[in-house]
mmCIF file of C-alpha atoms in Angstrom:
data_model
loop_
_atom_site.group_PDB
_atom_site.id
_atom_site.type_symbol
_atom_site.label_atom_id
_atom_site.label_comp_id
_atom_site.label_asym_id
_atom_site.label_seq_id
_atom_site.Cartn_x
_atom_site.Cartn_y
_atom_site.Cartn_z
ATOM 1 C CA UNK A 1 120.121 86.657 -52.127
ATOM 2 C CA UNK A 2 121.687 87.016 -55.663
ATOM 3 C CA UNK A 3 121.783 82.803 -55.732
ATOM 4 C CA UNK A 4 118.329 82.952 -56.094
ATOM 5 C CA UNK A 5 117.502 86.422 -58.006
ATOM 6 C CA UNK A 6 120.168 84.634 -60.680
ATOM 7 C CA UNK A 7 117.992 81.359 -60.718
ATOM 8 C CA UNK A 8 115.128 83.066 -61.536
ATOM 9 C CA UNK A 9 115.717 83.678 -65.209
ATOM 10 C CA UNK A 10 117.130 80.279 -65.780
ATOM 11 C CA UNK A 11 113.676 79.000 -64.110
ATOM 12 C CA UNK A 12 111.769 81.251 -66.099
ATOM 13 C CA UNK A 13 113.428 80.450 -69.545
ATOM 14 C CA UNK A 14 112.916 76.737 -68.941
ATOM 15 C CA UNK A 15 109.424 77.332 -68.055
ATOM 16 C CA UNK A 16 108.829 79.294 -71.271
ATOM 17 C CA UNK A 17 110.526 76.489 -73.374
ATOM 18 C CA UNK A 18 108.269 73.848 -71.626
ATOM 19 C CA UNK A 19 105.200 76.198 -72.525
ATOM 20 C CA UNK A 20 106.948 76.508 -76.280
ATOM 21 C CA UNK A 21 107.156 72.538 -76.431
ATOM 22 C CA UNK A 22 103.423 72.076 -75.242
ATOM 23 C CA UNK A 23 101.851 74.802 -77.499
ATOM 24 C CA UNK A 24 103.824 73.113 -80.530
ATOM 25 C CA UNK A 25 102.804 69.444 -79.575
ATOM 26 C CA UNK A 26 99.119 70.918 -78.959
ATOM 27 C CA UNK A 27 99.353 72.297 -82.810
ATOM 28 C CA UNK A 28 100.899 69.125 -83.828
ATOM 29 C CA UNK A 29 98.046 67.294 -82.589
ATOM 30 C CA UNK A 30 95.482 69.563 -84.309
ATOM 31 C CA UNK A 31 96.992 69.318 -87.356
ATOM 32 C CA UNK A 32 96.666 65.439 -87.278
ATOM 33 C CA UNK A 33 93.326 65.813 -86.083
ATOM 34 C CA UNK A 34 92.722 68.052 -89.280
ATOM 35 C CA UNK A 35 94.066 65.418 -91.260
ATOM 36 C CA UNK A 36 92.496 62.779 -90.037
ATOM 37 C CA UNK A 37 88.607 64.378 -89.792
ATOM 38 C CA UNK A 38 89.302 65.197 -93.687
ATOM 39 C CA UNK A 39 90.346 61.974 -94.531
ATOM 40 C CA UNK A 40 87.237 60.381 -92.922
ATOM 41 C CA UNK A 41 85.456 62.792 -94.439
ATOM 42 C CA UNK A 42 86.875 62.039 -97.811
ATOM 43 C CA UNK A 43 86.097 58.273 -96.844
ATOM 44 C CA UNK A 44 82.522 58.956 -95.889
ATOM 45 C CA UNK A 45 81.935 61.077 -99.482
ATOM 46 C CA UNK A 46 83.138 57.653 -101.332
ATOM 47 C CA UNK A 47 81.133 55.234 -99.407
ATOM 48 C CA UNK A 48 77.713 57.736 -99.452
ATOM 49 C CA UNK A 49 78.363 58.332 -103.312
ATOM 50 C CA UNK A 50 78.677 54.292 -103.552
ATOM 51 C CA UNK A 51 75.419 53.914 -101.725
ATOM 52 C CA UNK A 52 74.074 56.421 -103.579
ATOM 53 C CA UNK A 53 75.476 54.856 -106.710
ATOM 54 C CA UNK A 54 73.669 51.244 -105.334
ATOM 55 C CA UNK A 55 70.329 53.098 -104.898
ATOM 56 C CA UNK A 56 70.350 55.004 -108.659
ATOM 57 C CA UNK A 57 70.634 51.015 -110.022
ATOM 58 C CA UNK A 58 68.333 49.407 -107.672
ATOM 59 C CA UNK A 59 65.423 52.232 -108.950
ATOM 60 C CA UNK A 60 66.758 52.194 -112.463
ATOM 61 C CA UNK A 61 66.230 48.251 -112.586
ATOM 62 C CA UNK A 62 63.385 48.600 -111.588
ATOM 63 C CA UNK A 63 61.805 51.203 -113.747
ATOM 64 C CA UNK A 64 63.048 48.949 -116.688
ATOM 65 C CA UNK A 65 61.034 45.646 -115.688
ATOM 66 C CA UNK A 66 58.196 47.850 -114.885
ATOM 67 C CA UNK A 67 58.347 49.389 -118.219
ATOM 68 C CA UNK A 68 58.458 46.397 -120.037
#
């Protein structure tokens, strides 16, 4: 009976460190996620200001050879 009372602690303690290693890949992950959704974020402000960028020219040319 104390063979098994004295496993349970040493069950226990790996099960918490298994639980440790899962919650810190788990934040791991999330913080690459983070990462990542900001960086295509960043990528999507560059291309939308580009297009944006495309469009001001395309109107502005126009207004000019209207205008003259």
């Amino acid at each position: 009976m104390s063979k098994d009372s004295s496993a349970f602690p040493r069950l226990d303690e790996d099960n918490r460190m298994s639980q440790l290693m899962k919650l810190f890949k788990g934040l791991e992950a999330l913080v690459i996620y983070y990462k990542m959704s900001k960086m295509i974020q960043s990528l999507f402000a560059v291309l939308s200001l580009n297009l944006y960028q495309r469009k001001a020219v395309q109107v502005l040319s126009i207004l000019s050879l209207g205008g003259s």
